[in-house]
Short mmCIF file of C-alpha atoms in Angstrom, two decimals:
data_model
loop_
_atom_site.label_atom_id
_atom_site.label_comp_id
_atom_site.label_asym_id
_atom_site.label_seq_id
_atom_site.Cartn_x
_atom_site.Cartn_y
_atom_site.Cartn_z
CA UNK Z 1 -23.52 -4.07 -15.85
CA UNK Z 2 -20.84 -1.83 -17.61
CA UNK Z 3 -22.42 1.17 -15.64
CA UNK Z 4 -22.06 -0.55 -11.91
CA UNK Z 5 -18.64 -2.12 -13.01
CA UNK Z 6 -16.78 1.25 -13.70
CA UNK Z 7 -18.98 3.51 -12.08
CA UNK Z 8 -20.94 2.28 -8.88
CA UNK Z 9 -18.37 -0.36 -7.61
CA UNK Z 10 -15.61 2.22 -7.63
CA UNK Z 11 -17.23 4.67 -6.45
CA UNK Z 12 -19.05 2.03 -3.34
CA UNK Z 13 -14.82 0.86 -2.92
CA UNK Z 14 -13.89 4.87 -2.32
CA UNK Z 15 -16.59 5.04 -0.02
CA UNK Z 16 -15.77 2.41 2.38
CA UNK Z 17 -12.32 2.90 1.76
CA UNK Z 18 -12.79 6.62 3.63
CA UNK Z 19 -15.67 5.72 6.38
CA UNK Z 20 -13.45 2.72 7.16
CA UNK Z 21 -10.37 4.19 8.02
CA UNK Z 22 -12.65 6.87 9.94
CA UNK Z 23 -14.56 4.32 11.61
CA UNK Z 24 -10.95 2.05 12.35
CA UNK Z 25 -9.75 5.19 13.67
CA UNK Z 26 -11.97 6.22 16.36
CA UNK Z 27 -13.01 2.83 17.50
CA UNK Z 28 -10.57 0.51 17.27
CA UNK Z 29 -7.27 2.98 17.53
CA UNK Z 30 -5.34 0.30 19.76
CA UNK Z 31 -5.94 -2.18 16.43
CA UNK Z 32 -4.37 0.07 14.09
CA UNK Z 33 -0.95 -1.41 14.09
CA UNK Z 34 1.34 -3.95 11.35
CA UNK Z 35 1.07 -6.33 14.00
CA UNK Z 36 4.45 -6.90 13.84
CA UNK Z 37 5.65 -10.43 14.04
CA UNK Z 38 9.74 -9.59 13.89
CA UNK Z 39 10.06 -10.84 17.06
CA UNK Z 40 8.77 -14.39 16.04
CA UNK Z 41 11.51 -14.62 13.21
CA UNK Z 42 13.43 -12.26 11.66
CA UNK Z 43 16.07 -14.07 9.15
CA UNK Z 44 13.29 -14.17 6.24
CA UNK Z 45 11.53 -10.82 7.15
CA UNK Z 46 15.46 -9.05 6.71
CA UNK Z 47 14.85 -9.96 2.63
CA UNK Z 48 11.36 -9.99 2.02
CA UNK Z 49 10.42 -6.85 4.27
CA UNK Z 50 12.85 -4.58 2.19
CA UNK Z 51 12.05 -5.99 -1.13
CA UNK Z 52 8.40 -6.01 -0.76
CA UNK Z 53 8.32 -2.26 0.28
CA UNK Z 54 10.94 -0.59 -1.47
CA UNK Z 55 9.42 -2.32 -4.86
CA UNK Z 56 6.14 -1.06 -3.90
CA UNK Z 57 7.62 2.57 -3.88
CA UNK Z 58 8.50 1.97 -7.30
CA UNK Z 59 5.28 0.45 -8.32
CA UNK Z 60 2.79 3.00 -6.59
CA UNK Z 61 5.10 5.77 -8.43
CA UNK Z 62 5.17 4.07 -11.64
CA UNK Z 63 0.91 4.23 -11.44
CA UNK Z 64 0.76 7.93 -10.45
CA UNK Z 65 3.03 8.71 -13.38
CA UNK Z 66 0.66 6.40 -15.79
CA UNK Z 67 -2.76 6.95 -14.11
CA UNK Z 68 -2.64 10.45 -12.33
CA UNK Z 69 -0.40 12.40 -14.80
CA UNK Z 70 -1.63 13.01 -18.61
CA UNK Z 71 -0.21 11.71 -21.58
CA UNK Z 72 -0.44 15.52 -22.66
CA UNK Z 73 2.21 16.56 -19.46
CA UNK Z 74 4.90 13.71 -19.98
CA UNK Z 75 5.06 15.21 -23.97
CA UNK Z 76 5.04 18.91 -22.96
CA UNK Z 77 8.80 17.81 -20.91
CA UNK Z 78 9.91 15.68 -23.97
CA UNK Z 79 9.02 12.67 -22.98
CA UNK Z 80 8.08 10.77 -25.86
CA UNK Z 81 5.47 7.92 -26.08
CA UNK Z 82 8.54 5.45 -26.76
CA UNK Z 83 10.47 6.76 -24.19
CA UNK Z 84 7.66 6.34 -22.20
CA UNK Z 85 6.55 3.08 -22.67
CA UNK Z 86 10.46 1.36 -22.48
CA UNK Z 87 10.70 3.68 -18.98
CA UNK Z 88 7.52 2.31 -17.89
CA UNK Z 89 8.06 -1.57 -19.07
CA UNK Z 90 11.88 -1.55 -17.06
CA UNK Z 91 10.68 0.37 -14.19
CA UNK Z 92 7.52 -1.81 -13.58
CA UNK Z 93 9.32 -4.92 -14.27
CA UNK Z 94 12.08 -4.50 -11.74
CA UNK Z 95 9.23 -3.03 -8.96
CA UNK Z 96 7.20 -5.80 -9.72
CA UNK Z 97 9.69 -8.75 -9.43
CA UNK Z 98 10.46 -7.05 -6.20
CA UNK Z 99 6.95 -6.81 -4.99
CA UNK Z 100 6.37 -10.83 -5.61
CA UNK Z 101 9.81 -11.58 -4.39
CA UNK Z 102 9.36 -10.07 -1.27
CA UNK Z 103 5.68 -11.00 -1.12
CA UNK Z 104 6.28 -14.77 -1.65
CA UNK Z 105 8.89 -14.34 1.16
CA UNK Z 106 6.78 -13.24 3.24
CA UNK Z 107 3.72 -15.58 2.61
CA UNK Z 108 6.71 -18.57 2.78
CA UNK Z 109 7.83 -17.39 6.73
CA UNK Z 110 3.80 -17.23 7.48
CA UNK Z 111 3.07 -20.30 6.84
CA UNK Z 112 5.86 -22.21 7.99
CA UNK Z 113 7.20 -20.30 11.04
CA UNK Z 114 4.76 -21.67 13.70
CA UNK Z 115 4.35 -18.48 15.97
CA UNK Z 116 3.76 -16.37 12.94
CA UNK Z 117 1.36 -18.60 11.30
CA UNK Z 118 -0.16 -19.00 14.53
CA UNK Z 119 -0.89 -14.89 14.32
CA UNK Z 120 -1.87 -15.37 10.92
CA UNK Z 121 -5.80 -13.88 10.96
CA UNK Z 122 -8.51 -15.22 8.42
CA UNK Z 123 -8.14 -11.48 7.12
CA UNK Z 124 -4.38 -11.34 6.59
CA UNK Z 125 -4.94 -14.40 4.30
CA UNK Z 126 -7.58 -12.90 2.74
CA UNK Z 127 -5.65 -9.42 2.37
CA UNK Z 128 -2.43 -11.31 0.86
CA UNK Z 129 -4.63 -12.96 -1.68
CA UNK Z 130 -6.23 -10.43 -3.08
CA UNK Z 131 -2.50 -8.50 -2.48
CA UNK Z 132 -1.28 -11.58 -4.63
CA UNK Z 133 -3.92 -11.27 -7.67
CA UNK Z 134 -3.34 -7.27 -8.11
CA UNK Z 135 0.52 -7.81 -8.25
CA UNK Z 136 0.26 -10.58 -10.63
CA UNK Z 137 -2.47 -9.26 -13.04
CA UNK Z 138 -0.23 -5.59 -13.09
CA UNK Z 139 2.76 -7.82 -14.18
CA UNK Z 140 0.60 -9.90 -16.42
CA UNK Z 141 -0.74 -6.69 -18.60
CA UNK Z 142 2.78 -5.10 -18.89
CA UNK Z 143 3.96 -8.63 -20.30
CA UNK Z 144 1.05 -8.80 -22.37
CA UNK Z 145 0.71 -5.49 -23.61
CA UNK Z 146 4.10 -4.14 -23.58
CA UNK Z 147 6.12 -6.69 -24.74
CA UNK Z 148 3.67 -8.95 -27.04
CA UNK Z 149 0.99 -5.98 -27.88
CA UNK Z 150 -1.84 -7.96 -27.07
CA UNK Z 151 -4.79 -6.22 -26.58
CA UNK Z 152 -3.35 -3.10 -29.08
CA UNK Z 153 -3.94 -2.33 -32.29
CA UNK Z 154 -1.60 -3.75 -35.16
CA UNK Z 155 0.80 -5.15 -33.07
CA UNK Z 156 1.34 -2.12 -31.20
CA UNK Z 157 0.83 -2.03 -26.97
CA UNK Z 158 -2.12 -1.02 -25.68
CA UNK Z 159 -2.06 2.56 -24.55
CA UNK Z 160 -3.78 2.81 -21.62
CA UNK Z 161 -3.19 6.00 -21.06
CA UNK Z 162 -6.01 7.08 -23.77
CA UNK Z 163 -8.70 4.92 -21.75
CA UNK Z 164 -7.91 3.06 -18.48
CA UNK Z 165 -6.45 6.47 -16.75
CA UNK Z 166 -8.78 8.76 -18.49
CA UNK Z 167 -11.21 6.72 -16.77
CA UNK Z 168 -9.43 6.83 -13.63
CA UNK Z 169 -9.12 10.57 -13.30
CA UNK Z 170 -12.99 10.70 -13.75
CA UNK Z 171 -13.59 8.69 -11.19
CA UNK Z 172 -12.35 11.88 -9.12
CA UNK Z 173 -14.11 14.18 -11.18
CA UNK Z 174 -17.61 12.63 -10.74
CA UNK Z 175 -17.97 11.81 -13.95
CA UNK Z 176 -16.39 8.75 -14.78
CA UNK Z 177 -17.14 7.28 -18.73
CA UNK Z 178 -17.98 3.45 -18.32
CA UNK Z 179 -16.93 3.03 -22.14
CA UNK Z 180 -13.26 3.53 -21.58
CA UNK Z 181 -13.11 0.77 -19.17
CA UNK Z 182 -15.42 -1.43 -21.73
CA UNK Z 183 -13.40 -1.00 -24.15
CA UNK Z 184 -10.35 -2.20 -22.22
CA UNK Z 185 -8.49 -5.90 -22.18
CA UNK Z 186 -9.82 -7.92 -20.09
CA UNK Z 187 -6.61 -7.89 -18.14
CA UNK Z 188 -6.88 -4.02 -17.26
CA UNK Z 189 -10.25 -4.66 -16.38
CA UNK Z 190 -9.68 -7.46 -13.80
CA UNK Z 191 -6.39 -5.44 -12.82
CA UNK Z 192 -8.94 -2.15 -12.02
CA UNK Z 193 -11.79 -4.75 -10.01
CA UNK Z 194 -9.21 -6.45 -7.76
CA UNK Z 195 -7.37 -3.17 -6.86
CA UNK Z 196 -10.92 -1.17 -6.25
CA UNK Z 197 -11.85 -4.46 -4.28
CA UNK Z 198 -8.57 -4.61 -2.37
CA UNK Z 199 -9.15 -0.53 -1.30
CA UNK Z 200 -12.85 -1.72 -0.05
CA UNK Z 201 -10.87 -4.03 2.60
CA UNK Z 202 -7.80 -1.98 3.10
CA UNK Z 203 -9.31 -0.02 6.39
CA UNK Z 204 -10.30 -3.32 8.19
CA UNK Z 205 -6.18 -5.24 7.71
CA UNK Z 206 -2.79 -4.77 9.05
CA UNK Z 207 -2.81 -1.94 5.56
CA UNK Z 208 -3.87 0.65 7.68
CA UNK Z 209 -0.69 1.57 8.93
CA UNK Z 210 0.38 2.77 5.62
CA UNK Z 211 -1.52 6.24 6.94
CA UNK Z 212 0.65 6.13 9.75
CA UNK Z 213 3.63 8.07 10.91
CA UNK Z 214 5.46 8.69 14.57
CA UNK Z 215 5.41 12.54 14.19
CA UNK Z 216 4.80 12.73 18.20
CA UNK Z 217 8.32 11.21 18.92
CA UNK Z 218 9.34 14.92 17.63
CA UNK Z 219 7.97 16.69 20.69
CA UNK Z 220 7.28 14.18 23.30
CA UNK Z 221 9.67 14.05 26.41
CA UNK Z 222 12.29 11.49 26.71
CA UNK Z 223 11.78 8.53 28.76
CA UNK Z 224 14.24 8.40 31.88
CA UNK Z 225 14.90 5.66 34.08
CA UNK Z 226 16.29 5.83 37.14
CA UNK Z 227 16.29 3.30 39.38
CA UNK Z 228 17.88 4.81 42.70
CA UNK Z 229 17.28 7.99 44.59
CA UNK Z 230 19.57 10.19 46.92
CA UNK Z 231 18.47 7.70 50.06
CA UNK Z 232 20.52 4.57 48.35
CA UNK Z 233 23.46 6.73 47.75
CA UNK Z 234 22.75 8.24 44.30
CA UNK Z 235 22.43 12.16 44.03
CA UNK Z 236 19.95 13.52 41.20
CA UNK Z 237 21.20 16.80 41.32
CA UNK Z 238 20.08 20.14 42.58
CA UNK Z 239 19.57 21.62 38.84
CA UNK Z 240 15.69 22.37 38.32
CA UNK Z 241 13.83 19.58 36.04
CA UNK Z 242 12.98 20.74 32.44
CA UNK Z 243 9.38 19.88 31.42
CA UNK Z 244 8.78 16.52 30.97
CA UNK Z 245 11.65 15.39 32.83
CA UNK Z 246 10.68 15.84 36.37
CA UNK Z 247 10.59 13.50 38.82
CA UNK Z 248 8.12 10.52 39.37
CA UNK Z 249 7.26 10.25 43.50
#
């Protein structure tokens, strides 16, 4: 069980994770939107939009920092462990509180704006969920382990920067130790399952347009309307057409 826990699930979540987005991508490209429902409502989406985003910036940064970068890196620029820990305990507090702020916002206007709700798929509830759980299990181990030391030794946080992202960065070196998650609380556990889980749906949700970005609005022509021509007494001009704005017969 340890063994398909820490290293088959993940590795199963990656995988659909990829052929997912692949498989969104080139059959169902018209899909891959937010769905955007601002036109529906827009007094409660102005505060939860903002705060559910711009918290998640701090929150995915505050996990590459903890999970991607060694313990070994943050020393070498004299960053101390303590240092760390007090950076990493405000920082994911404030992100956090953000993140369910804005995310109880934005379940609130869902459910109770009728035209929104009424767009509401059986996967968006299942994607805010599971959204939901990940969120509140992060908070609930920096709580925990930060600030009462459960699941440390003497007192002391749990450093999971000796196991859970050791483990992690394995994962992406093919050869991930199941012990270091085994070893874990069972909060970082749960915390690791939902968020592996949560990447396993993230290609068929709204999620997907996190991998987007209007980079063709760069070169694309501009869009000109014109709604009279030289017969009803408007002259276009006798200057030759750049590319992309000539005229539509």
């Amino acid at each position: 069980m340890s063994t398909f826990l820490w290293v088959i699930f993940p590795y199963i979540c990656l995988a659909v994770f990829v052929v997912g987005h692949w498989w969104r991508y080139r059959y169902d490209k018209f899909g891959w939107t937010t769905r955007s429902s601002q036109l529906y409502e827009s007094r409660m989406l102005r505060w939860g939009s903002p705060l559910f985003h711009f918290g998640l910036l701090g929150v995915v940064g505050g996990h590459v920092i903890g999970l991607v970068i060694p313990q070994s890196w943050t020393e070498a620029v004299g960053m101390s462990e303590t240092l760390y820990h007090w950076v990493a305990v405000i920082g994911g507090m404030i992100s956090g509180l953000m993140v369910l702020a804005g995310l109880v916002i934005l379940i609130y206007r869902r459910r109770t704006v009728g035209p929104v709700f009424s767009a509401t798929t059986p996967m968006d509830k299942t994607m805010y969920f599971f959204l939901a759980l990940v969120i509140v299990l992060g908070m609930w181990n920096t709580i925990a382990s930060s600030i009462f030391g459960l699941g440390g030794s003497e007192g002391h946080a749990f450093n999971y920067r000796e196991s859970v992202s050791l483990w992690f960065r394995q994962i992406f070196y093919g050869q991930p130790d199941p012990g270091l998650m085994a070893n874990a609380p069972l909060g970082f556990q749960l915390h690791a399952l939902v968020a592996f889980f949560l990447f396993a749906l993230w290609p068929f949700t709204r999620l997907v347009h996190v991998f987007s970005a209007p980079l063709g609005y760069v070169t694309r022509p501009y869009i000109v309307y014109r709604s009279k021509d030289e017969r009803e007494g408007t002259a276009v001009g006798t200057r030759a057409p750049k590319r992309g704005w000539e005229r539509v017969q």
